């Protein structure tokens, strides 16, 4: 288990049995058919939204009205309904998660989300672990399915090359939500525009030519990247370096390249130059206004179809001359049931919640599936649930 799961938890309670009740908070762009799948898995599902009426409308839109109960969300209202062993799924913005997790710990409930683990969430993990509660995080598309792909590739490469064999490697993991039919803007907002812009304002750290590198403006590190014969543009995001350890790469292997980043359509860099100029000079107020302007200028309609592309590749070159390379590719287009983004995020998260319900996830912190065997299990379940991908292995 991850060391953060056990910190400060010398006496650990038994895993709290799941009650069968799931509280799903929020019904935004990433809530899709996974919620419907949970209605088949859980004994009882409650959808919490801004108002009870909005929750009911969301259930009707997902065609599951009558199968889940609508609720008006406040943290106090949620806490009042929690029972030991309930599972709380937060689809709210990441800054909300720590407060919700704290309420879960007080009420002896499990917690799940698709977001990266924040320092604020980590503060509550030792208490949750000690109480026998599952904290499932990074269980969506990116992060989420990308982790499953990486664990699978690393396990195959380790088996082929050997942990103790000196080698160098390159691992790239690029993911993007793009328009299924390219537009002039070369983009379709599949999550909040303000989040998209602020992510571009955050420095990115990665390994390039064996050296840790930081891009203060990630888009300035954009490169062309060919996936299955199609050219895209990719750039690093967040901090890739800690994932070397998370993915279990052997100490005897040296990284040539290690980057987790974002994928965009070819031509995105040029189309977004006016946006980048604003990001270079604008303050928080201006960027917030720009997000609203872009949302109004490039609205998403009911007839639009999004496309999700996730490409994870690993190439290993041993000093004894042996080589191994492989890659996973997920390339999905949305349909009338739900968008590709909502399908990937919500079905992965629902799958993880299912494993909380059946008691197969350990107490404490879980970043999606953290072992190769469990990743293979999740990938098989995702494929059977309609999230399809391909695996390529070259030796």
PDB file of N, CA, C and O in Angstrom, residues 28-31 91-95 114-116 141-143 175-178 187-202 235 237-238 262-264 272 291 294-295 298 300 306 308 339 341-342 345:
ATOM      1  N   UNK A  28     -22.265  17.120 -13.372  1.00  0.00           N
ATOM      2  CA  UNK A  28     -21.709  17.978 -14.414  1.00  0.00           C
ATOM      3  C   UNK A  28     -21.323  17.200 -15.655  1.00  0.00           C
ATOM      4  O   UNK A  28     -21.832  16.101 -15.922  1.00  0.00           O
ATOM      5  N   UNK A  29     -20.356  17.749 -16.412  1.00  0.00           N
ATOM      6  CA  UNK A  29     -20.002  17.194 -17.718  1.00  0.00           C
ATOM      7  C   UNK A  29     -19.404  15.795 -17.639  1.00  0.00           C
ATOM      8  O   UNK A  29     -19.443  15.051 -18.620  1.00  0.00           O
ATOM      9  N   UNK A  30     -18.851  15.415 -16.494  1.00  0.00           N
ATOM     10  CA  UNK A  30     -18.198  14.112 -16.395  1.00  0.00           C
ATOM     11  C   UNK A  30     -19.088  13.031 -15.793  1.00  0.00           C
ATOM     12  O   UNK A  30     -18.656  11.893 -15.618  1.00  0.00           O
ATOM     13  N   UNK A  31     -20.320  13.373 -15.455  1.00  0.00           N
ATOM     14  CA  UNK A  31     -21.250  12.373 -14.942  1.00  0.00           C
ATOM     15  C   UNK A  31     -22.023  11.784 -16.108  1.00  0.00           C
ATOM     16  O   UNK A  31     -22.797  12.478 -16.765  1.00  0.00           O
ATOM     17  N   UNK A  91     -18.103  14.479  -7.342  1.00  0.00           N
ATOM     18  CA  UNK A  91     -17.810  14.995  -8.683  1.00  0.00           C
ATOM     19  C   UNK A  91     -17.685  16.514  -8.640  1.00  0.00           C
ATOM     20  O   UNK A  91     -17.702  17.168  -9.683  1.00  0.00           O
ATOM     21  N   UNK A  92     -17.546  17.066  -7.442  1.00  0.00           N
ATOM     22  CA  UNK A  92     -17.384  18.513  -7.280  1.00  0.00           C
ATOM     23  C   UNK A  92     -15.932  18.892  -7.565  1.00  0.00           C
ATOM     24  O   UNK A  92     -15.052  18.030  -7.649  1.00  0.00           O
ATOM     25  N   UNK A  93     -15.637  20.194  -7.705  1.00  0.00           N
ATOM     26  CA  UNK A  93     -14.245  20.611  -7.911  1.00  0.00           C
ATOM     27  C   UNK A  93     -13.335  20.112  -6.791  1.00  0.00           C
ATOM     28  O   UNK A  93     -13.752  19.976  -5.637  1.00  0.00           O
ATOM     29  N   UNK A  94     -12.081  19.839  -7.136  1.00  0.00           N
ATOM     30  CA  UNK A  94     -11.136  19.229  -6.203  1.00  0.00           C
ATOM     31  C   UNK A  94     -11.023  19.959  -4.854  1.00  0.00           C
ATOM     32  O   UNK A  94     -10.869  19.285  -3.825  1.00  0.00           O
ATOM     33  N   UNK A  95     -11.085  21.308  -4.796  1.00  0.00           N
ATOM     34  CA  UNK A  95     -10.984  21.954  -3.488  1.00  0.00           C
ATOM     35  C   UNK A  95     -12.090  21.568  -2.505  1.00  0.00           C
ATOM     36  O   UNK A  95     -11.944  21.784  -1.295  1.00  0.00           O
ATOM     37  N   UNK A 114     -12.549  11.254  -8.788  1.00  0.00           N
ATOM     38  CA  UNK A 114     -11.704  11.012  -9.962  1.00  0.00           C
ATOM     39  C   UNK A 114     -10.514  11.968 -10.014  1.00  0.00           C
ATOM     40  O   UNK A 114      -9.701  11.880 -10.936  1.00  0.00           O
ATOM     41  N   UNK A 115     -10.374  12.844  -9.032  1.00  0.00           N
ATOM     42  CA  UNK A 115      -9.359  13.899  -9.068  1.00  0.00           C
ATOM     43  C   UNK A 115      -8.021  13.438  -8.503  1.00  0.00           C
ATOM     44  O   UNK A 115      -7.938  12.454  -7.752  1.00  0.00           O
ATOM     45  N   UNK A 116      -6.968  14.193  -8.836  1.00  0.00           N
ATOM     46  CA  UNK A 116      -5.669  13.974  -8.222  1.00  0.00           C
ATOM     47  C   UNK A 116      -5.757  14.170  -6.714  1.00  0.00           C
ATOM     48  O   UNK A 116      -6.561  14.970  -6.215  1.00  0.00           O
ATOM     49  N   UNK A 141     -10.526   9.161 -16.030  1.00  0.00           N
ATOM     50  CA  UNK A 141      -9.827   8.951 -17.299  1.00  0.00           C
ATOM     51  C   UNK A 141      -8.349   9.292 -17.145  1.00  0.00           C
ATOM     52  O   UNK A 141      -7.471   8.448 -17.280  1.00  0.00           O
ATOM     53  N   UNK A 142      -8.068  10.548 -16.858  1.00  0.00           N
ATOM     54  CA  UNK A 142      -6.714  11.053 -16.652  1.00  0.00           C
ATOM     55  C   UNK A 142      -6.794  12.075 -15.532  1.00  0.00           C
ATOM     56  O   UNK A 142      -7.184  13.224 -15.794  1.00  0.00           O
ATOM     57  N   UNK A 143      -6.535  11.652 -14.296  1.00  0.00           N
ATOM     58  CA  UNK A 143      -5.950  10.381 -13.887  1.00  0.00           C
ATOM     59  C   UNK A 143      -6.984   9.252 -13.755  1.00  0.00           C
ATOM     60  O   UNK A 143      -8.149   9.501 -13.462  1.00  0.00           O
ATOM     61  N   UNK A 175      -3.138  12.483 -22.948  1.00  0.00           N
ATOM     62  CA  UNK A 175      -4.590  12.339 -22.971  1.00  0.00           C
ATOM     63  C   UNK A 175      -5.231  13.667 -23.335  1.00  0.00           C
ATOM     64  O   UNK A 175      -4.766  14.733 -22.922  1.00  0.00           O
ATOM     65  N   UNK A 176      -6.305  13.604 -24.107  1.00  0.00           N
ATOM     66  CA  UNK A 176      -7.017  14.829 -24.453  1.00  0.00           C
ATOM     67  C   UNK A 176      -8.447  14.567 -24.868  1.00  0.00           C
ATOM     68  O   UNK A 176      -8.765  13.531 -25.457  1.00  0.00           O
ATOM     69  N   UNK A 177      -9.302  15.510 -24.530  1.00  0.00           N
ATOM     70  CA  UNK A 177     -10.661  15.537 -25.049  1.00  0.00           C
ATOM     71  C   UNK A 177     -10.706  16.563 -26.170  1.00  0.00           C
ATOM     72  O   UNK A 177     -10.367  17.735 -25.964  1.00  0.00           O
ATOM     73  N   UNK A 178     -11.082  16.138 -27.374  1.00  0.00           N
ATOM     74  CA  UNK A 178     -11.052  17.005 -28.555  1.00  0.00           C
ATOM     75  C   UNK A 178     -12.373  16.879 -29.298  1.00  0.00           C
ATOM     76  O   UNK A 178     -13.158  15.960 -29.047  1.00  0.00           O
ATOM     77  N   UNK A 187     -10.660  22.703 -30.568  1.00  0.00           N
ATOM     78  CA  UNK A 187     -10.912  22.268 -29.193  1.00  0.00           C
ATOM     79  C   UNK A 187     -12.403  22.277 -28.914  1.00  0.00           C
ATOM     80  O   UNK A 187     -13.166  23.004 -29.560  1.00  0.00           O
ATOM     81  N   UNK A 188     -12.797  21.464 -27.958  1.00  0.00           N
ATOM     82  CA  UNK A 188     -14.160  21.435 -27.444  1.00  0.00           C
ATOM     83  C   UNK A 188     -14.067  21.346 -25.925  1.00  0.00           C
ATOM     84  O   UNK A 188     -13.385  20.462 -25.401  1.00  0.00           O
ATOM     85  N   UNK A 189     -14.712  22.249 -25.212  1.00  0.00           N
ATOM     86  CA  UNK A 189     -14.622  22.261 -23.751  1.00  0.00           C
ATOM     87  C   UNK A 189     -15.389  21.066 -23.180  1.00  0.00           C
ATOM     88  O   UNK A 189     -16.613  21.020 -23.221  1.00  0.00           O
ATOM     89  N   UNK A 190     -14.625  20.108 -22.649  1.00  0.00           N
ATOM     90  CA  UNK A 190     -15.238  18.945 -22.016  1.00  0.00           C
ATOM     91  C   UNK A 190     -15.207  19.060 -20.497  1.00  0.00           C
ATOM     92  O   UNK A 190     -15.695  18.187 -19.790  1.00  0.00           O
ATOM     93  N   UNK A 191     -14.615  20.134 -19.979  1.00  0.00           N
ATOM     94  CA  UNK A 191     -14.716  20.470 -18.566  1.00  0.00           C
ATOM     95  C   UNK A 191     -14.634  21.985 -18.455  1.00  0.00           C
ATOM     96  O   UNK A 191     -14.508  22.689 -19.460  1.00  0.00           O
ATOM     97  N   UNK A 192     -14.739  22.512 -17.260  1.00  0.00           N
ATOM     98  CA  UNK A 192     -14.901  23.947 -17.055  1.00  0.00           C
ATOM     99  C   UNK A 192     -13.787  24.745 -17.735  1.00  0.00           C
ATOM    100  O   UNK A 192     -12.602  24.471 -17.512  1.00  0.00           O
ATOM    101  N   UNK A 193     -14.139  25.755 -18.568  1.00  0.00           N
ATOM    102  CA  UNK A 193     -13.110  26.567 -19.239  1.00  0.00           C
ATOM    103  C   UNK A 193     -12.099  27.188 -18.284  1.00  0.00           C
ATOM    104  O   UNK A 193     -10.912  27.265 -18.602  1.00  0.00           O
ATOM    105  N   UNK A 194     -12.559  27.605 -17.111  1.00  0.00           N
ATOM    106  CA  UNK A 194     -11.624  28.200 -16.145  1.00  0.00           C
ATOM    107  C   UNK A 194     -10.579  27.178 -15.717  1.00  0.00           C
ATOM    108  O   UNK A 194      -9.398  27.511 -15.531  1.00  0.00           O
ATOM    109  N   UNK A 195     -10.989  25.930 -15.565  1.00  0.00           N
ATOM    110  CA  UNK A 195     -10.040  24.879 -15.201  1.00  0.00           C
ATOM    111  C   UNK A 195      -9.022  24.633 -16.295  1.00  0.00           C
ATOM    112  O   UNK A 195      -7.833  24.417 -16.025  1.00  0.00           O
ATOM    113  N   UNK A 196      -9.486  24.669 -17.550  1.00  0.00           N
ATOM    114  CA  UNK A 196      -8.589  24.469 -18.690  1.00  0.00           C
ATOM    115  C   UNK A 196      -7.520  25.569 -18.717  1.00  0.00           C
ATOM    116  O   UNK A 196      -6.318  25.297 -18.877  1.00  0.00           O
ATOM    117  N   UNK A 197      -7.954  26.817 -18.557  1.00  0.00           N
ATOM    118  CA  UNK A 197      -7.010  27.939 -18.624  1.00  0.00           C
ATOM    119  C   UNK A 197      -6.045  27.927 -17.442  1.00  0.00           C
ATOM    120  O   UNK A 197      -4.837  28.170 -17.614  1.00  0.00           O
ATOM    121  N   UNK A 198      -6.542  27.651 -16.255  1.00  0.00           N
ATOM    122  CA  UNK A 198      -5.663  27.675 -15.089  1.00  0.00           C
ATOM    123  C   UNK A 198      -4.658  26.526 -15.112  1.00  0.00           C
ATOM    124  O   UNK A 198      -3.540  26.664 -14.593  1.00  0.00           O
ATOM    125  N   UNK A 199      -5.032  25.401 -15.730  1.00  0.00           N
ATOM    126  CA  UNK A 199      -4.072  24.312 -15.884  1.00  0.00           C
ATOM    127  C   UNK A 199      -2.902  24.755 -16.763  1.00  0.00           C
ATOM    128  O   UNK A 199      -1.745  24.397 -16.516  1.00  0.00           O
ATOM    129  N   UNK A 200      -3.198  25.556 -17.794  1.00  0.00           N
ATOM    130  CA  UNK A 200      -2.142  26.060 -18.670  1.00  0.00           C
ATOM    131  C   UNK A 200      -1.241  27.078 -17.966  1.00  0.00           C
ATOM    132  O   UNK A 200      -0.102  27.299 -18.382  1.00  0.00           O
ATOM    133  N   UNK A 201      -1.749  27.689 -16.916  1.00  0.00           N
ATOM    134  CA  UNK A 201      -0.966  28.669 -16.168  1.00  0.00           C
ATOM    135  C   UNK A 201      -0.055  28.021 -15.137  1.00  0.00           C
ATOM    136  O   UNK A 201       0.767  28.704 -14.507  1.00  0.00           O
ATOM    137  N   UNK A 202      -0.199  26.710 -14.926  1.00  0.00           N
ATOM    138  CA  UNK A 202       0.576  26.006 -13.903  1.00  0.00           C
ATOM    139  C   UNK A 202       1.818  25.375 -14.518  1.00  0.00           C
ATOM    140  O   UNK A 202       1.725  24.705 -15.547  1.00  0.00           O
ATOM    141  N   UNK A 235       1.664  18.495 -24.908  1.00  0.00           N
ATOM    142  CA  UNK A 235       2.504  19.281 -24.008  1.00  0.00           C
ATOM    143  C   UNK A 235       2.407  18.688 -22.604  1.00  0.00           C
ATOM    144  O   UNK A 235       1.424  18.031 -22.256  1.00  0.00           O
ATOM    145  N   UNK A 237       1.987  18.380 -18.477  1.00  0.00           N
ATOM    146  CA  UNK A 237       1.212  19.094 -17.466  1.00  0.00           C
ATOM    147  C   UNK A 237       1.538  18.559 -16.068  1.00  0.00           C
ATOM    148  O   UNK A 237       2.071  17.478 -15.912  1.00  0.00           O
ATOM    149  N   UNK A 238       1.277  19.367 -15.075  1.00  0.00           N
ATOM    150  CA  UNK A 238       1.495  19.044 -13.666  1.00  0.00           C
ATOM    151  C   UNK A 238       2.938  18.580 -13.436  1.00  0.00           C
ATOM    152  O   UNK A 238       3.856  19.016 -14.114  1.00  0.00           O
ATOM    153  N   UNK A 262      -0.867  16.490 -21.989  1.00  0.00           N
ATOM    154  CA  UNK A 262      -2.151  16.741 -22.626  1.00  0.00           C
ATOM    155  C   UNK A 262      -2.015  16.640 -24.135  1.00  0.00           C
ATOM    156  O   UNK A 262      -1.011  17.081 -24.706  1.00  0.00           O
ATOM    157  N   UNK A 263      -3.034  16.098 -24.773  1.00  0.00           N
ATOM    158  CA  UNK A 263      -3.058  15.911 -26.230  1.00  0.00           C
ATOM    159  C   UNK A 263      -4.100  16.830 -26.842  1.00  0.00           C
ATOM    160  O   UNK A 263      -5.217  16.958 -26.326  1.00  0.00           O
ATOM    161  N   UNK A 264      -3.719  17.472 -27.954  1.00  0.00           N
ATOM    162  CA  UNK A 264      -4.629  18.367 -28.667  1.00  0.00           C
ATOM    163  C   UNK A 264      -4.550  18.072 -30.173  1.00  0.00           C
ATOM    164  O   UNK A 264      -3.583  17.473 -30.657  1.00  0.00           O
ATOM    165  N   UNK A 272      -4.778  28.814 -30.777  1.00  0.00           N
ATOM    166  CA  UNK A 272      -4.909  29.345 -29.419  1.00  0.00           C
ATOM    167  C   UNK A 272      -3.931  30.480 -29.115  1.00  0.00           C
ATOM    168  O   UNK A 272      -3.866  30.942 -27.980  1.00  0.00           O
ATOM    169  N   UNK A 291     -12.376  32.992 -19.538  1.00  0.00           N
ATOM    170  CA  UNK A 291     -13.023  31.674 -19.521  1.00  0.00           C
ATOM    171  C   UNK A 291     -14.498  31.785 -19.887  1.00  0.00           C
ATOM    172  O   UNK A 291     -15.014  30.983 -20.679  1.00  0.00           O
ATOM    173  N   UNK A 294     -14.798  32.589 -23.685  1.00  0.00           N
ATOM    174  CA  UNK A 294     -14.549  31.429 -24.537  1.00  0.00           C
ATOM    175  C   UNK A 294     -15.710  30.438 -24.490  1.00  0.00           C
ATOM    176  O   UNK A 294     -16.078  29.847 -25.509  1.00  0.00           O
ATOM    177  N   UNK A 295     -16.299  30.285 -23.310  1.00  0.00           N
ATOM    178  CA  UNK A 295     -17.445  29.387 -23.187  1.00  0.00           C
ATOM    179  C   UNK A 295     -18.608  29.882 -24.031  1.00  0.00           C
ATOM    180  O   UNK A 295     -19.326  29.088 -24.659  1.00  0.00           O
ATOM    181  N   UNK A 298     -17.557  29.563 -27.932  1.00  0.00           N
ATOM    182  CA  UNK A 298     -17.457  28.192 -28.451  1.00  0.00           C
ATOM    183  C   UNK A 298     -18.350  27.266 -27.636  1.00  0.00           C
ATOM    184  O   UNK A 298     -17.877  26.388 -26.914  1.00  0.00           O
ATOM    185  N   UNK A 300     -20.953  24.321 -26.521  1.00  0.00           N
ATOM    186  CA  UNK A 300     -21.152  22.919 -26.864  1.00  0.00           C
ATOM    187  C   UNK A 300     -22.649  22.670 -26.999  1.00  0.00           C
ATOM    188  O   UNK A 300     -23.411  22.964 -26.086  1.00  0.00           O
ATOM    189  N   UNK A 306     -17.922  14.592 -28.849  1.00  0.00           N
ATOM    190  CA  UNK A 306     -16.529  14.732 -28.432  1.00  0.00           C
ATOM    191  C   UNK A 306     -15.766  13.449 -28.720  1.00  0.00           C
ATOM    192  O   UNK A 306     -16.339  12.394 -29.011  1.00  0.00           O
ATOM    193  N   UNK A 308     -12.245  11.302 -27.192  1.00  0.00           N
ATOM    194  CA  UNK A 308     -11.203  11.160 -26.186  1.00  0.00           C
ATOM    195  C   UNK A 308     -10.101  10.282 -26.753  1.00  0.00           C
ATOM    196  O   UNK A 308     -10.363   9.195 -27.284  1.00  0.00           O
ATOM    197  N   UNK A 339     -21.273  11.561 -23.505  1.00  0.00           N
ATOM    198  CA  UNK A 339     -20.047  11.981 -24.172  1.00  0.00           C
ATOM    199  C   UNK A 339     -18.955  10.954 -23.904  1.00  0.00           C
ATOM    200  O   UNK A 339     -19.024  10.165 -22.946  1.00  0.00           O
ATOM    201  N   UNK A 341     -16.004  11.666 -22.852  1.00  0.00           N
ATOM    202  CA  UNK A 341     -15.379  12.055 -21.595  1.00  0.00           C
ATOM    203  C   UNK A 341     -16.180  11.540 -20.404  1.00  0.00           C
ATOM    204  O   UNK A 341     -15.635  10.945 -19.467  1.00  0.00           O
ATOM    205  N   UNK A 342     -17.499  11.752 -20.427  1.00  0.00           N
ATOM    206  CA  UNK A 342     -18.343  11.301 -19.325  1.00  0.00           C
ATOM    207  C   UNK A 342     -18.320   9.785 -19.199  1.00  0.00           C
ATOM    208  O   UNK A 342     -18.309   9.241 -18.090  1.00  0.00           O
ATOM    209  N   UNK A 345     -14.775   8.770 -17.645  1.00  0.00           N
ATOM    210  CA  UNK A 345     -14.618   9.173 -16.246  1.00  0.00           C
ATOM    211  C   UNK A 345     -15.608   8.435 -15.357  1.00  0.00           C
ATOM    212  O   UNK A 345     -15.242   7.817 -14.347  1.00  0.00           O
TER     213      UNK A 345
END
